[in-house]
mmCIF file of C-alpha atoms in Angstrom:
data_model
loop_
_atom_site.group_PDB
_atom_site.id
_atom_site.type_symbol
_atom_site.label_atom_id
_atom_site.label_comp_id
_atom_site.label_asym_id
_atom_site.label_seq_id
_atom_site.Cartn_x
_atom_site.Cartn_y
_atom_site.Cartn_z
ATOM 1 C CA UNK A 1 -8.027 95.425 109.816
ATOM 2 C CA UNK A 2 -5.280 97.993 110.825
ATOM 3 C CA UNK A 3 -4.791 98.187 114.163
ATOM 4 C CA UNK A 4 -2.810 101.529 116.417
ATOM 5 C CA UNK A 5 0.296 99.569 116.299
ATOM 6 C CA UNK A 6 0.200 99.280 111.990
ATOM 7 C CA UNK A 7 -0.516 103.318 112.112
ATOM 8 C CA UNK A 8 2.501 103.884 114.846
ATOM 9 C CA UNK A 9 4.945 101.886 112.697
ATOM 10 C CA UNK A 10 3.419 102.862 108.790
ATOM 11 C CA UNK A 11 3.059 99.230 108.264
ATOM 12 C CA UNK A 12 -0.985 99.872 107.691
ATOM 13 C CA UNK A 13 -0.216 99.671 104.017
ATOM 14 C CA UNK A 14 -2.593 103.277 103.801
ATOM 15 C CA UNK A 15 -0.898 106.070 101.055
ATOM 16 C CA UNK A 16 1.194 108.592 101.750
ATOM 17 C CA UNK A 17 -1.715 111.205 101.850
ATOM 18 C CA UNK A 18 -5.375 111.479 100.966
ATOM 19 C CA UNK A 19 -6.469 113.610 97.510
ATOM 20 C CA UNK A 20 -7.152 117.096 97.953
ATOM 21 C CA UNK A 21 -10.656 116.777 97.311
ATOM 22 C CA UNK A 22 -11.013 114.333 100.686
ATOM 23 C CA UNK A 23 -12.099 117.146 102.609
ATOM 24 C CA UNK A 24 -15.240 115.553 105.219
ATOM 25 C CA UNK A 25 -15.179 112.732 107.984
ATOM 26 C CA UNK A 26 -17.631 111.332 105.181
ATOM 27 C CA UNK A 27 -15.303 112.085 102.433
ATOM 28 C CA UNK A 28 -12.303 110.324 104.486
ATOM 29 C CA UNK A 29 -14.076 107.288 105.545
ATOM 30 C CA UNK A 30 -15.928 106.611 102.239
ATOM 31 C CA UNK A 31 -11.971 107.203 100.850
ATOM 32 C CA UNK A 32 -10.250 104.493 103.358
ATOM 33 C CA UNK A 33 -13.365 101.961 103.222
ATOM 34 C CA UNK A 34 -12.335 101.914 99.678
ATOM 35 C CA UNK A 35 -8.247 101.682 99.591
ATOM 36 C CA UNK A 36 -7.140 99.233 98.081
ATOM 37 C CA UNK A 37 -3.691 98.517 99.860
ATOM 38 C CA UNK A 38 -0.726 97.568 97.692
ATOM 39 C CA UNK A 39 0.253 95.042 100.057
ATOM 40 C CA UNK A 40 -1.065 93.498 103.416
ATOM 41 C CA UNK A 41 -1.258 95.379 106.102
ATOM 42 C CA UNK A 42 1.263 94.754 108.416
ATOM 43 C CA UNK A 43 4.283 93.424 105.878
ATOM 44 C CA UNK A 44 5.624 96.038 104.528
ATOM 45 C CA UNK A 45 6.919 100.101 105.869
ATOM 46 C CA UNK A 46 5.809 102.938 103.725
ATOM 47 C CA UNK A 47 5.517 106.180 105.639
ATOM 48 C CA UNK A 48 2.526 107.632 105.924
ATOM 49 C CA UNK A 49 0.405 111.269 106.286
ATOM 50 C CA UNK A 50 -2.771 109.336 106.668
ATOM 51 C CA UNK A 51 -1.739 107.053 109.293
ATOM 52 C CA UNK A 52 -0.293 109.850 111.532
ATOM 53 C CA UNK A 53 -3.379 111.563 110.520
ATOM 54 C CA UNK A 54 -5.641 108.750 111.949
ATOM 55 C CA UNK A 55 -3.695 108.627 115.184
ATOM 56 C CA UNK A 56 -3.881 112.364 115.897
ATOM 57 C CA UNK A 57 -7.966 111.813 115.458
ATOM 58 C CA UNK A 58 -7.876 108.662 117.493
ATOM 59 C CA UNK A 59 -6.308 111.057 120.064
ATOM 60 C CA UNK A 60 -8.947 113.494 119.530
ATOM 61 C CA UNK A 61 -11.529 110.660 119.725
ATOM 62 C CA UNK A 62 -9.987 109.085 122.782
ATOM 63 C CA UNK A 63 -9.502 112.974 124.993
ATOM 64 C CA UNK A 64 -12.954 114.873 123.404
ATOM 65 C CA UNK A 65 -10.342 117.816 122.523
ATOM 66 C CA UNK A 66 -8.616 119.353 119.723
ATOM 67 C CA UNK A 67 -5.242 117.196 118.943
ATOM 68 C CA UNK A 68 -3.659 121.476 119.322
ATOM 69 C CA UNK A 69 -5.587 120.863 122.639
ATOM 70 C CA UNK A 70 -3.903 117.773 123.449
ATOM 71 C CA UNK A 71 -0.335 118.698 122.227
ATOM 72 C CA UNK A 72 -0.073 121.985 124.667
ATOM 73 C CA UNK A 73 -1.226 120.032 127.357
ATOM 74 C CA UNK A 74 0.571 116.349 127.131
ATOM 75 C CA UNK A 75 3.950 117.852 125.360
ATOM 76 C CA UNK A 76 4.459 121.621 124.901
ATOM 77 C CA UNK A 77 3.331 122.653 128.300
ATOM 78 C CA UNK A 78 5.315 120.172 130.167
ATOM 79 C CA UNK A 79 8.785 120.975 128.434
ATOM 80 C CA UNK A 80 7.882 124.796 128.250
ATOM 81 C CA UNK A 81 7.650 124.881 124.248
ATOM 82 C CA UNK A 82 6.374 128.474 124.619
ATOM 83 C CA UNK A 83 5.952 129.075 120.954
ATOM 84 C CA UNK A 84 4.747 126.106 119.181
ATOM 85 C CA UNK A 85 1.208 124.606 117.712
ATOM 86 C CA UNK A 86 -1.186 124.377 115.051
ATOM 87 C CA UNK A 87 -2.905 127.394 115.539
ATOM 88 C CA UNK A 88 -0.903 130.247 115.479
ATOM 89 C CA UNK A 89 -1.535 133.749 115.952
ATOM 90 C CA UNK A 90 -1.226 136.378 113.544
ATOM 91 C CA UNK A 91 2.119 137.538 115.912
ATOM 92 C CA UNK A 92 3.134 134.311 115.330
ATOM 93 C CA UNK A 93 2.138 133.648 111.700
ATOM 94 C CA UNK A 94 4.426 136.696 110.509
ATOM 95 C CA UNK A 95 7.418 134.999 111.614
ATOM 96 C CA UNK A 96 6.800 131.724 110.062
ATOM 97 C CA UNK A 97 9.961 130.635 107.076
ATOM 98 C CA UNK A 98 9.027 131.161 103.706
ATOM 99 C CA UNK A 99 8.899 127.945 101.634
ATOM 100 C CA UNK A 100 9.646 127.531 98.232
ATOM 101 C CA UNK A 101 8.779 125.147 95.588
ATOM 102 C CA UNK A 102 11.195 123.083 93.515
ATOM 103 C CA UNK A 103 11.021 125.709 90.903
ATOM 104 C CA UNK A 104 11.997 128.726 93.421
ATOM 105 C CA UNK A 105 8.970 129.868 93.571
ATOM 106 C CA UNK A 106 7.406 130.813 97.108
ATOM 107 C CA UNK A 107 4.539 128.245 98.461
ATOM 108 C CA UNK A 108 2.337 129.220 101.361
ATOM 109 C CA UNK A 109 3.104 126.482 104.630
ATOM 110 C CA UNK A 110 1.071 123.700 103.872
ATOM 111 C CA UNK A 111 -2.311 122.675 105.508
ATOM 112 C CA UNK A 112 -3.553 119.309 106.121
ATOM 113 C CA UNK A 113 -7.065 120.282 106.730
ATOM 114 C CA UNK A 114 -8.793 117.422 108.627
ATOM 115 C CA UNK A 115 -5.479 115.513 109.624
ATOM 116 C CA UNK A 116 -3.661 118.370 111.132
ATOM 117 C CA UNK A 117 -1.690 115.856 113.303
ATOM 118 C CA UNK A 118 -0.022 115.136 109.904
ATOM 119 C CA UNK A 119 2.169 118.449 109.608
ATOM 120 C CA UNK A 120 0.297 121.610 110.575
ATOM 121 C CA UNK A 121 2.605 121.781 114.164
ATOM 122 C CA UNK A 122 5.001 125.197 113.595
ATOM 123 C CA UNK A 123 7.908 125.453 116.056
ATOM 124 C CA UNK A 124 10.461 127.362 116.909
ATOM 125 C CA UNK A 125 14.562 126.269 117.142
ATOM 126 C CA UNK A 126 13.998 126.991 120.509
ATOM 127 C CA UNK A 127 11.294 124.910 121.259
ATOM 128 C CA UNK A 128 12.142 122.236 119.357
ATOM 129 C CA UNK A 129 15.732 121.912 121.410
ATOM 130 C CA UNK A 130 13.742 121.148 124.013
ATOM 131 C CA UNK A 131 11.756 118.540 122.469
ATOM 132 C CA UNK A 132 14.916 117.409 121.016
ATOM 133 C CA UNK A 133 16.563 117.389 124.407
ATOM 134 C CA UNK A 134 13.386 115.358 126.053
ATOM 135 C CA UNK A 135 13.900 112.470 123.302
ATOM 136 C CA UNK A 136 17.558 112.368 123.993
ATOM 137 C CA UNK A 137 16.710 111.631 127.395
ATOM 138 C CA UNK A 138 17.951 115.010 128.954
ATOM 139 C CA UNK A 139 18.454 114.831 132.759
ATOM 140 C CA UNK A 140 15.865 117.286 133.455
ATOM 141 C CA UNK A 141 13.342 115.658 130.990
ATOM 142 C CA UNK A 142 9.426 115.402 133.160
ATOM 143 C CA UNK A 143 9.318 112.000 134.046
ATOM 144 C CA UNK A 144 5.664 111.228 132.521
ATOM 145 C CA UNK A 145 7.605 113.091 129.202
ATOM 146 C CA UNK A 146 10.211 110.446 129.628
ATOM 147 C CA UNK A 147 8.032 107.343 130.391
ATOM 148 C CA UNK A 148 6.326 108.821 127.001
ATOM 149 C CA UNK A 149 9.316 109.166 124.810
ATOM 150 C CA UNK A 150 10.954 106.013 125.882
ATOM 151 C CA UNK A 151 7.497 103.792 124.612
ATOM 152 C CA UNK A 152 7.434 105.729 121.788
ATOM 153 C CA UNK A 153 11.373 105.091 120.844
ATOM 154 C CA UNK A 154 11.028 101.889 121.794
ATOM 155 C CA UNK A 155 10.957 99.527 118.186
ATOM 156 C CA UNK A 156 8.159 97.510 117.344
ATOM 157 C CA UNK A 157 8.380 96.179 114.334
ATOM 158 C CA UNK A 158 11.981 95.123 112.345
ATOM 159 C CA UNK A 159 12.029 96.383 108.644
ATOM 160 C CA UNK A 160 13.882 93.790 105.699
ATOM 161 C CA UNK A 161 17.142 96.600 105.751
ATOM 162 C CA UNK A 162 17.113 95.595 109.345
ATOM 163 C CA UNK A 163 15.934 99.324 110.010
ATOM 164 C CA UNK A 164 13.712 98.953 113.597
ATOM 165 C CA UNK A 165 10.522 100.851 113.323
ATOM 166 C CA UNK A 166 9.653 102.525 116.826
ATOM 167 C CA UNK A 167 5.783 104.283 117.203
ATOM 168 C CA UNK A 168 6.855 107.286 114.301
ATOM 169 C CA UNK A 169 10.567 107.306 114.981
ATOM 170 C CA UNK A 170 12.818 105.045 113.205
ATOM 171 C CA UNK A 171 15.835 103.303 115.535
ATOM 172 C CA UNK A 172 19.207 103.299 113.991
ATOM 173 C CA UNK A 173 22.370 102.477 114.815
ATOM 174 C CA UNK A 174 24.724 106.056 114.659
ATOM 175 C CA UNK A 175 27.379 103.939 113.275
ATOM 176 C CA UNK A 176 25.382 102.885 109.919
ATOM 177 C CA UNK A 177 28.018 103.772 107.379
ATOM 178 C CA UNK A 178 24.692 103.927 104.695
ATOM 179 C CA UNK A 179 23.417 107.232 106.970
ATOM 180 C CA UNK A 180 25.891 109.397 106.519
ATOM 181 C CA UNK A 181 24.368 110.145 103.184
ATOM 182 C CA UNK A 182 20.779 111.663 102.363
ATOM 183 C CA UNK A 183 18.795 108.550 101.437
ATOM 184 C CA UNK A 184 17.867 108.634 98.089
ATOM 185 C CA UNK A 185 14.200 106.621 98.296
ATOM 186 C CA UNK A 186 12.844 107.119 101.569
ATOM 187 C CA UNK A 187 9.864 104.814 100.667
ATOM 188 C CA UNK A 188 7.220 107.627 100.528
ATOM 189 C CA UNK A 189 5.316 105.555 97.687
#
């Protein structure tokens, strides 16, 4: 069993992402009903698109709305983050970064198709200041926002590097000497 807390913390031992070809809530479940973790659940951190994924449809589950829904109305709306979601408009799709590939070459922003909690959300610098500003506890922060982001920072589980593991954020000390460097293995599996 994998509980909330396992998907909030990427100790659920699920992969990084489903295949492609996992498109249906048949297709998914069929999928996870036969993963085969690589360790138990619960002892080891590897982040995760399918447990983030599973959380955002938990949400959806749990409110009977769209998790696009759910974000304007829990998050964006109450710190004013005018242009951000998962469904943009064509306005809004025009002004959307190219990416590129590791070759150079120009990749269209990527969809996660039935875990859109997972990294369909576009954003502005703008807006996310302010979401920045709400999870550095910003005076001005909406106090359900701040009851929010404090149980979310708040660790949970302690990795072997001594790394805590808050609900999706990690909790590190600023004075870590080993990040002031770009990690090299981030454990994505």
């Amino acid at each position: 069993p994998i509980t909330v807390l396992n998907l909030a913390t990427f100790t659920g031992s699920l992969p990084f992402s489903l295949p492609d070809n996992v498109t249906t809530d048949t297709q998914v479940f069929a999928y996870l009903n036969s993963w085969k973790p690589a360790y138990p659940v619960g002892t080891e951190w590897q982040y995760s698109n399918a447990s983030i994924g599973l959380l955002g449809a938990i949400l959806q589950s749990q409110y009977h709305q769209p998790i696009d829904a759910i974000y304007q109305q829990m998050i964006f709306s109450p710190l004013k983050m005018t242009s951000s979601g998962l469904l943009l408009s064509s306005e809004q799709q025009a002004k959307l970064a190219q990416g590129y590939d590791k070759t150079g070459k120009a990749v269209p922003p990527t969809r996660y198709g039935f875990f859109p909690s997972a990294g369909d959300l576009k954003s502005t610098i703008t807006d996310m200041s302010k979401f920045l500003a709400a999870a550095a506890d910003a005076p001005a922060t909406d106090p359900e926002i701040n009851i929010g982001m404090q149980s979310a920072q708040t660790a949970r589980v302690k990795l072997p590097d001594g790394t805590l593991q808050a609900m999706a954020w990690q909790v590190n000390s600023l004075t870590r000497p080993d990040l002031l460097q770009a990690p090299t293995e981030m454990g994505l599996g």
